[in-house]
Short mmCIF file of C-alpha atoms and ligand atoms in Angstrom, two decimals:
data_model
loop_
_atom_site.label_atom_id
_atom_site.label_comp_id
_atom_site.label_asym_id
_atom_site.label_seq_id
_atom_site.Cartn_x
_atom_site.Cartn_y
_atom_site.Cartn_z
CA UNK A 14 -30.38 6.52 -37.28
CA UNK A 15 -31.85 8.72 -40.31
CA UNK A 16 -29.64 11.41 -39.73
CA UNK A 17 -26.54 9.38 -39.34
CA UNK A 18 -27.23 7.27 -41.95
CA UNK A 19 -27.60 10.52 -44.15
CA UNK A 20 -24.12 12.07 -42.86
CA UNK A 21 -22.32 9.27 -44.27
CA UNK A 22 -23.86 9.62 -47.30
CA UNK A 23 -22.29 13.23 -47.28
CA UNK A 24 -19.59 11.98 -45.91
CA UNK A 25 -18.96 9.23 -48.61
CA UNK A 26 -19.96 12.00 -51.56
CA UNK A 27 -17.13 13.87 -50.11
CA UNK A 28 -14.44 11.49 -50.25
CA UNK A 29 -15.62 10.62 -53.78
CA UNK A 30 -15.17 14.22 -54.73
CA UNK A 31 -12.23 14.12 -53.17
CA UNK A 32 -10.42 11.45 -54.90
CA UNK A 33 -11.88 12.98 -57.90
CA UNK A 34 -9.96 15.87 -57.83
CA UNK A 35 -6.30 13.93 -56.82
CA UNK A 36 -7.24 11.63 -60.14
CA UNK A 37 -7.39 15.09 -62.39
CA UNK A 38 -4.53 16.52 -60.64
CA UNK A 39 -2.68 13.44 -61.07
CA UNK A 40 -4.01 13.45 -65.04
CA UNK A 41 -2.44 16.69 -65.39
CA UNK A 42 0.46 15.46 -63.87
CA UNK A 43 0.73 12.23 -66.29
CA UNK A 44 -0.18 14.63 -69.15
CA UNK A 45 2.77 16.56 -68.78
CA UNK A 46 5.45 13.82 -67.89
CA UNK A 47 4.05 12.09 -71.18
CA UNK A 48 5.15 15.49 -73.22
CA UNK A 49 8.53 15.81 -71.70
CA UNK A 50 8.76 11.73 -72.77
CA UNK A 51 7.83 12.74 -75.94
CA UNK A 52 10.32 15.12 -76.12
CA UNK A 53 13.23 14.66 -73.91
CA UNK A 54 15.27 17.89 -74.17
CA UNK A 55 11.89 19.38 -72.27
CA UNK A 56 12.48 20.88 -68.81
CA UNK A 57 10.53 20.58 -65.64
CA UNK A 58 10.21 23.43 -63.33
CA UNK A 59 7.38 23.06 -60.36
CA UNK A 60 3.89 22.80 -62.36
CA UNK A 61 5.68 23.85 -65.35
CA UNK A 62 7.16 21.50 -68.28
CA UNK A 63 8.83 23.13 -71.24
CA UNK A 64 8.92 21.27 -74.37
CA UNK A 65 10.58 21.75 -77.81
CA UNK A 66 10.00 19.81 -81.16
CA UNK A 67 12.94 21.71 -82.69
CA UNK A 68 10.44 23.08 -84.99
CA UNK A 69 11.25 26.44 -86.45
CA UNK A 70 8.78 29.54 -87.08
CA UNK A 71 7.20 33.31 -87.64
CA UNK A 72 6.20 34.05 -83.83
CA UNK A 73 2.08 33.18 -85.26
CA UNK A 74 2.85 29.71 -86.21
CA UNK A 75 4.79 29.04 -83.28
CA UNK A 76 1.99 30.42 -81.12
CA UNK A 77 -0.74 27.87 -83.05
CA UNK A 78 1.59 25.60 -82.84
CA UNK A 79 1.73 25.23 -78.88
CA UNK A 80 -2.28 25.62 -79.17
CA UNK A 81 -2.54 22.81 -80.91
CA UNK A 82 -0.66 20.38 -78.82
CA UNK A 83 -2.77 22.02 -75.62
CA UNK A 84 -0.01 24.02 -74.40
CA UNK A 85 0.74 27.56 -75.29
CA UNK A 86 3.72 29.39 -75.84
CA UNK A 87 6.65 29.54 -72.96
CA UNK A 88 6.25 32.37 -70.83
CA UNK A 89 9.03 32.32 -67.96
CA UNK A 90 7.32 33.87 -64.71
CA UNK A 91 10.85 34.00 -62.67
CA UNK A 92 13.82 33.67 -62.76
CA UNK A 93 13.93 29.68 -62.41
CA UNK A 94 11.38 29.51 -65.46
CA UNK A 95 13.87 31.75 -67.61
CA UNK A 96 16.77 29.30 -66.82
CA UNK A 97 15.28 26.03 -67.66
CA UNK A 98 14.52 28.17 -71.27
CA UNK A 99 18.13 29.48 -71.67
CA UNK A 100 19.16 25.70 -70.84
CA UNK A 101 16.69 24.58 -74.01
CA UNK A 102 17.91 27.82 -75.82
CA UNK A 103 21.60 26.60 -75.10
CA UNK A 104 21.32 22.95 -76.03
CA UNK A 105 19.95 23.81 -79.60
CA UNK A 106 21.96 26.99 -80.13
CA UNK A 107 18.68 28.81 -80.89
CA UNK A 108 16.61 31.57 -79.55
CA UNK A 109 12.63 30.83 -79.15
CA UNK A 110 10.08 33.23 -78.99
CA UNK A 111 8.11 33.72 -75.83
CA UNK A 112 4.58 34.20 -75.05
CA UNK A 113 5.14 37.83 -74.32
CA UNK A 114 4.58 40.91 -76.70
CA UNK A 115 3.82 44.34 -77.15
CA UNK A 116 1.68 44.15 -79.76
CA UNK A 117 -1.39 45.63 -78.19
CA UNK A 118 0.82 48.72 -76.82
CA UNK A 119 3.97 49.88 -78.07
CA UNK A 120 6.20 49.52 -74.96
CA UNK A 121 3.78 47.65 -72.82
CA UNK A 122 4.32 43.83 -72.44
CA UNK A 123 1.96 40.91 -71.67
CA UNK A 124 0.95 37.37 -71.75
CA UNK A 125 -1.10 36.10 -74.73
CA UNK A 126 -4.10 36.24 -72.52
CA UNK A 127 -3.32 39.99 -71.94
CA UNK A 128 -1.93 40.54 -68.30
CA UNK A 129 1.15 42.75 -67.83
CA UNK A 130 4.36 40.57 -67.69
CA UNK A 131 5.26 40.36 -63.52
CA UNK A 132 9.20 39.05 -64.38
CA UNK A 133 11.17 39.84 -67.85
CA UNK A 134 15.38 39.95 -68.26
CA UNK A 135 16.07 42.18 -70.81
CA UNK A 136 19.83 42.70 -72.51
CA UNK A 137 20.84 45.75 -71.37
CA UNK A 138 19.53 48.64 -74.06
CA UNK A 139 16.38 46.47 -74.58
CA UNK A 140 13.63 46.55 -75.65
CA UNK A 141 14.26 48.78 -78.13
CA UNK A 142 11.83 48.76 -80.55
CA UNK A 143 14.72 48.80 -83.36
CA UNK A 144 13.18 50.41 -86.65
CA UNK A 145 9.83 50.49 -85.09
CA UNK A 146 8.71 47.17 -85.66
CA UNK A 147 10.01 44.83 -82.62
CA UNK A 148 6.93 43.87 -80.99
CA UNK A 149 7.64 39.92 -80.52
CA UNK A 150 10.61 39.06 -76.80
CA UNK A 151 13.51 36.19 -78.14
CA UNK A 152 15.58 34.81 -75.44
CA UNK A 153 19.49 34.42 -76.20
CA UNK A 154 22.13 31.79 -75.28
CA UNK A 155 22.52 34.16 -72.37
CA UNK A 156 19.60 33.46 -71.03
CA UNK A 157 18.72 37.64 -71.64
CA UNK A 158 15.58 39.05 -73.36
CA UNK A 159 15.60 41.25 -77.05
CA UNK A 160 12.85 42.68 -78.60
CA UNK A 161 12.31 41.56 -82.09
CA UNK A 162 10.52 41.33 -85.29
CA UNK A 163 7.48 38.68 -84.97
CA UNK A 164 8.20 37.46 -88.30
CA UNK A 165 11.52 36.25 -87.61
CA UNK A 166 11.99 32.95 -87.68
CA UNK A 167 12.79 31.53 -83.67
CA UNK A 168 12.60 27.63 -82.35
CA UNK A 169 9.10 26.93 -81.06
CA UNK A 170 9.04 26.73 -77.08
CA UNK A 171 5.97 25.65 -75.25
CA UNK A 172 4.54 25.21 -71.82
CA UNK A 173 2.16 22.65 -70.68
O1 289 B 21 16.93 44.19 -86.76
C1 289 B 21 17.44 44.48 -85.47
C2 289 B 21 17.82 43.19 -84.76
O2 289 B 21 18.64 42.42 -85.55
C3 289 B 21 18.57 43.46 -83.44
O3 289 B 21 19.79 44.14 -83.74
C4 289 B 21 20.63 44.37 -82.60
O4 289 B 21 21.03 43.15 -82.05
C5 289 B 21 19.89 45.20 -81.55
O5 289 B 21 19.67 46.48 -82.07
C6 289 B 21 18.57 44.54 -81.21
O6 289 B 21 17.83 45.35 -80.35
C7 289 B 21 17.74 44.29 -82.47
O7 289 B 21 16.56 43.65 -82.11
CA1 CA B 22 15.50 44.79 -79.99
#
């Protein structure tokens, strides 16, 4: 009777635990269908939502920018992710800058948080690196990648 009594106990803690982890994933969920409500012309793609304010910026402000609001800056991983961004780069007419630089190494690409990028679509003849001083990736009506100047100016684009 002690035993069983203690087993469903266990059993009990786990099902708690359980649910608690379905109510965060389901949080995360909300979170991110209350952004794209926010703004509408924001794009869903699996776990991914990407969101514009139409807000305009150097490639530093955009990147605080998507801090701020708990996101960070868009960073397509295939070639699903880049689409939904060429469809947001399409309906305003404007490039964005993505989360994706070679500021650390000349050449070398990664994530903000460092890793080397795993998908990119560069125009043909890109990157180039034009007058030495491309180190930020903008993404064109075409959906392809260019390297350029980090102190452009480029619509903010961020992923929650
Ligand atoms: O300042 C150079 C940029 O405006 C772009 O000019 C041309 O489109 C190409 O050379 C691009 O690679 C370059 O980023
Ligand atoms: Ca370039």
């Amino acid at each position: 009777k002690g035993d069983s009594g203690l087993s469903e106990v266990n059993l009990m803690k786990k099902q708690v635990s359980d649910l608690e982890g379905q109510l965060r994933a389901l949080q995360a969920s909300f979170s991110k269908y209350q952004k794209v409500a926010a703004f509408p012309g924001g794009r869903i793609v699996g776990n991914k939502v990407f969101v514009t304010s139409g807000y305009e910026g150097t490639f530093d402000d955009l990147k605080q920018k998507c801090l701020q609001a708990g996101g960070q800056l868009a960073a397509p991983k295939n070639a699903v992710e880049n689409t939904a961004v060429q469809q947001i780069v399409v309906q305003h007419n404007k490039s964005v800058f993505l989360g994706v630089t070679d500021i650390q190494t000349e050449g070398k690409f990664r994530y903000l948080n460092g890793d080397a990028i795993v998908y990119s679509n560069w125009l043909q003849g890109e990157p180039n690196n034009e007058k030495g001083r491309e180190n930020c990736v903008e993404v064109y009506v075409n959906g392809k990648w260019n390297d350029r100047a980090c102190g452009e100016k480029r619509l903010i684009l961020c992923e929650f």
